Amino acid sequence: MPKKDEIKWLFFDVGSTLVDESKVYEDRMKRIADLSGLTYEQIYKYAMSFYKENKKGDLEVARQLGVKLPKWESQYERLYTDTKDCLKKLSRIYKIGVIANQSLGTSERLENLGVRKYLDLIIASAEEGVSKPDRCIFEIALERSSCKTENAVMIGDRIDNDIVPAKQLGMKTIWVKQGFGSLWNITDESEKADMEINNLSDVLKYL
């Protein structure tokens, strides 16, 4: 990682990074179970096998079983218990941004969750018309923040969406091993983050 005084901006993913999505996935898998006639436990185990193969488990299970992927119920999203405190402390030192694949209304949802006030910039796929892992969404964030790549850190749970494209641009990267993204198997040097942490609070030990 660069020296602290060289870091100007911290960019965070939202899902499974700032926001705990476990209840949303539980709801989705229960509905896949209802649609397919299998039990929730069977669906969960099936999905986990795909996540361990670096695939999106819930999507793959729905596809394999021939059922429509249930709607994402964002009302079940909750902040991780350390998110607010972490952002509050970091925002005193750095500019804080979001680069995320999200449906319309990301700013409003983060406002409702009580953390919008700590964020200086929100770049979300629905509003920008481009999604991670496309490097363009990272370039948009860097341009709007007037931040050079060497002064930016990307923090996220997904190796494919967060770490790989950010590294390609020259940003420093931190892999937060939360949610299903923590099951990713590193297969190439390009997938290795500069730092791995198990929760957001660990960020405070280094930044």
Tab-separated table of C-alpha atoms in Angstrom, residues 5-191:
chain	number	residue	atom	x	y	z
A	5	ASP	CA	-0.177	10.834	2.920
A	6	GLU	CA	-0.169	9.623	-0.698
A	7	ILE	CA	-3.755	8.353	-0.491
A	8	LYS	CA	-6.353	10.972	-1.386
A	9	TRP	CA	-9.476	8.962	-2.170
A	10	LEU	CA	-10.950	5.700	-0.901
A	11	PHE	CA	-13.544	4.118	-3.186
A	12	PHE	CA	-15.910	1.499	-1.788
A	13	ASP	CA	-18.190	-1.047	-3.373
A	14	VAL	CA	-21.645	-1.188	-1.748
A	15	GLY	CA	-23.008	-4.748	-1.671
A	16	SER	CA	-21.245	-7.087	0.774
A	17	THR	CA	-18.747	-4.289	1.440
A	18	LEU	CA	-20.685	-1.493	3.142
A	19	VAL	CA	-24.048	-3.267	3.071
A	20	ASP	CA	-24.839	-6.723	4.435
A	21	GLU	CA	-26.877	-8.493	1.745
A	22	SER	CA	-27.225	-11.853	3.492
A	23	LYS	CA	-30.963	-11.457	4.170
A	24	VAL	CA	-31.606	-10.508	0.542
A	25	TYR	CA	-29.802	-13.604	-0.706
A	26	GLU	CA	-31.645	-15.739	1.847
A	27	ASP	CA	-34.968	-14.385	0.572
A	28	ARG	CA	-33.948	-14.948	-3.064
A	29	MET	CA	-32.839	-18.535	-2.437
A	30	LYS	CA	-36.013	-19.328	-0.503
A	31	ARG	CA	-38.053	-18.143	-3.465
A	32	ILE	CA	-35.920	-20.166	-5.882
A	33	ALA	CA	-36.627	-23.155	-3.623
A	34	ASP	CA	-40.386	-22.469	-3.781
A	35	LEU	CA	-40.281	-22.148	-7.563
A	36	SER	CA	-38.230	-25.305	-8.068
A	37	GLY	CA	-39.802	-27.561	-5.457
A	38	LEU	CA	-36.497	-28.035	-3.633
A	39	THR	CA	-35.681	-27.071	-0.054
A	40	TYR	CA	-33.870	-23.863	0.904
A	41	GLU	CA	-31.022	-25.981	2.269
A	42	GLN	CA	-30.622	-27.744	-1.067
A	43	ILE	CA	-30.628	-24.445	-2.986
A	44	TYR	CA	-28.113	-22.884	-0.603
A	45	LYS	CA	-25.741	-25.837	-0.879
A	46	TYR	CA	-26.104	-25.856	-4.678
A	47	ALA	CA	-25.406	-22.104	-4.860
A	48	MET	CA	-22.368	-22.404	-2.605
A	49	SER	CA	-20.834	-24.947	-4.967
A	50	PHE	CA	-21.025	-22.386	-7.779
A	51	TYR	CA	-19.620	-19.547	-5.670
A	52	LYS	CA	-16.621	-21.734	-4.889
A	53	GLU	CA	-16.101	-22.083	-8.647
A	54	ASN	CA	-15.943	-18.256	-8.974
A	55	LYS	CA	-19.467	-18.107	-10.405
A	56	LYS	CA	-22.519	-16.176	-9.206
A	57	GLY	CA	-24.277	-18.936	-7.297
A	58	ASP	CA	-27.846	-17.660	-7.113
A	59	LEU	CA	-27.874	-16.801	-10.823
A	60	GLU	CA	-26.386	-20.164	-11.817
A	61	VAL	CA	-28.815	-22.148	-9.657
A	62	ALA	CA	-31.835	-20.360	-11.137
A	63	ARG	CA	-30.474	-20.949	-14.630
A	64	GLN	CA	-29.731	-24.634	-14.021
A	65	LEU	CA	-33.179	-25.227	-12.543
A	66	GLY	CA	-34.927	-23.265	-15.286
A	67	VAL	CA	-36.612	-20.756	-12.976
A	68	LYS	CA	-36.719	-16.982	-13.229
A	69	LEU	CA	-34.243	-15.259	-10.940
A	70	PRO	CA	-36.369	-13.612	-8.224
A	71	LYS	CA	-36.362	-9.829	-7.839
A	72	TRP	CA	-33.688	-8.278	-5.615
A	73	GLU	CA	-35.495	-7.110	-2.469
A	74	SER	CA	-33.342	-4.188	-1.317
A	75	GLN	CA	-35.526	-3.558	1.742
A	76	TYR	CA	-33.704	-6.451	3.403
A	77	GLU	CA	-30.311	-4.731	3.042
A	78	ARG	CA	-28.638	-3.647	6.269
A	79	LEU	CA	-25.372	-1.930	7.065
A	80	TYR	CA	-22.656	-4.088	8.550
A	81	THR	CA	-22.352	-3.180	12.212
A	82	ASP	CA	-19.001	-1.442	11.695
A	83	THR	CA	-19.804	0.413	8.448
A	84	LYS	CA	-20.983	3.707	9.902
A	85	ASP	CA	-18.142	4.046	12.403
A	86	CYS	CA	-15.578	3.090	9.773
A	87	LEU	CA	-16.812	5.646	7.234
A	88	LYS	CA	-17.113	8.333	9.878
A	89	LYS	CA	-13.481	7.908	10.922
A	90	LEU	CA	-12.088	7.557	7.392
A	91	SER	CA	-14.016	10.584	6.099
A	92	ARG	CA	-12.061	12.800	8.505
A	93	ILE	CA	-8.845	11.880	6.704
A	94	TYR	CA	-9.743	10.964	3.108
A	95	LYS	CA	-12.274	11.757	0.431
A	96	ILE	CA	-14.736	8.866	0.231
A	97	GLY	CA	-16.383	7.596	-2.929
A	98	VAL	CA	-18.553	4.706	-4.069
A	99	ILE	CA	-18.103	2.702	-7.274
A	100	ALA	CA	-20.861	0.117	-7.414
A	101	ASN	CA	-23.194	-1.936	-9.564
A	102	GLN	CA	-26.516	-0.783	-8.173
A	103	SER	CA	-30.066	-0.136	-9.320
A	104	LEU	CA	-31.386	3.425	-9.550
A	105	GLY	CA	-31.508	5.357	-6.293
A	106	THR	CA	-28.199	4.379	-4.686
A	107	SER	CA	-27.736	7.790	-3.090
A	108	GLU	CA	-31.218	7.677	-1.549
A	109	ARG	CA	-30.705	4.149	-0.186
A	110	LEU	CA	-27.396	5.159	1.403
A	111	GLU	CA	-29.115	8.241	2.821
A	112	ASN	CA	-31.790	6.034	4.379
A	113	LEU	CA	-29.077	3.803	5.824
A	114	GLY	CA	-27.469	6.848	7.434
A	115	VAL	CA	-24.099	6.972	5.645
A	116	ARG	CA	-24.648	9.314	2.678
A	117	LYS	CA	-23.188	12.232	4.677
A	118	TYR	CA	-19.781	10.516	4.749
A	119	LEU	CA	-19.619	10.105	0.966
A	120	ASP	CA	-18.182	12.734	-1.379
A	121	LEU	CA	-18.988	10.944	-4.640
A	122	ILE	CA	-21.323	8.159	-5.728
A	123	ILE	CA	-20.762	6.439	-9.062
A	124	ALA	CA	-23.424	3.766	-9.625
A	125	SER	CA	-23.973	1.639	-12.709
A	126	ALA	CA	-27.674	2.405	-13.208
A	127	GLU	CA	-27.060	6.148	-13.376
A	128	GLU	CA	-23.877	5.908	-15.443
A	129	GLY	CA	-25.009	3.274	-17.934
A	130	VAL	CA	-21.871	1.187	-17.420
A	131	SER	CA	-21.201	-1.633	-14.964
A	132	LYS	CA	-18.193	-3.176	-13.272
A	133	PRO	CA	-15.946	-4.863	-14.293
A	134	ASP	CA	-15.880	-2.383	-17.201
A	135	ARG	CA	-12.964	-0.084	-16.479
A	136	CYS	CA	-14.978	2.885	-17.766
A	137	ILE	CA	-16.919	3.146	-14.496
A	138	PHE	CA	-13.650	3.425	-12.572
A	139	GLU	CA	-12.359	6.004	-15.036
A	140	ILE	CA	-15.540	8.049	-14.526
A	141	ALA	CA	-14.960	8.008	-10.763
A	142	LEU	CA	-11.315	9.037	-11.106
A	143	GLU	CA	-12.195	11.835	-13.521
A	144	ARG	CA	-14.977	13.275	-11.350
A	145	SER	CA	-12.849	13.072	-8.232
A	146	SER	CA	-9.840	14.591	-10.031
A	147	CYS	CA	-7.829	11.807	-8.436
A	148	LYS	CA	-4.789	10.140	-9.965
A	149	THR	CA	-4.806	6.345	-9.944
A	150	GLU	CA	-1.757	6.168	-7.643
A	151	ASN	CA	-3.647	8.222	-5.033
A	152	ALA	CA	-6.766	6.026	-5.089
A	153	VAL	CA	-7.673	2.823	-3.245
A	154	MET	CA	-10.530	0.513	-4.279
A	155	ILE	CA	-12.133	-1.491	-1.471
A	156	GLY	CA	-14.564	-4.270	-2.352
A	157	ASP	CA	-15.671	-7.867	-1.890
A	158	ARG	CA	-15.546	-9.003	-5.523
A	159	ILE	CA	-12.257	-10.016	-7.109
A	160	ASP	CA	-13.712	-9.921	-10.635
A	161	ASN	CA	-15.668	-6.674	-10.305
A	162	ASP	CA	-13.569	-4.668	-7.864
A	163	ILE	CA	-9.983	-5.861	-7.596
A	164	VAL	CA	-9.022	-6.873	-11.149
A	165	PRO	CA	-10.211	-3.757	-13.045
A	166	ALA	CA	-8.966	-1.366	-10.362
A	167	LYS	CA	-5.534	-3.010	-10.448
A	168	GLN	CA	-5.450	-2.764	-14.222
A	169	LEU	CA	-5.884	1.000	-13.928
A	170	GLY	CA	-3.138	1.313	-11.336
A	171	MET	CA	-5.303	1.816	-8.252
A	172	LYS	CA	-4.358	0.135	-4.987
A	173	THR	CA	-6.811	-2.531	-3.878
A	174	ILE	CA	-8.214	-3.998	-0.671
A	175	TRP	CA	-10.272	-7.190	-0.747
A	176	VAL	CA	-12.912	-7.291	1.994
A	177	LYS	CA	-13.645	-10.986	2.468
A	178	GLN	CA	-17.334	-10.667	3.286
A	179	GLY	CA	-20.377	-12.336	1.746
A	180	PHE	CA	-20.093	-14.870	-1.050
A	181	GLY	CA	-17.189	-12.940	-2.575
A	182	SER	CA	-15.012	-14.319	0.206
A	183	LEU	CA	-15.261	-17.763	-1.431
A	184	TRP	CA	-13.390	-16.648	-4.556
A	185	ASN	CA	-10.403	-18.809	-5.417
A	186	ILE	CA	-7.426	-16.753	-6.576
A	187	THR	CA	-6.116	-18.271	-9.804
A	188	ASP	CA	-3.887	-15.554	-11.225
A	189	GLU	CA	-1.546	-12.763	-10.108
A	190	SER	CA	-3.954	-10.205	-11.576
A	191	GLU	CA	-6.536	-11.281	-8.986
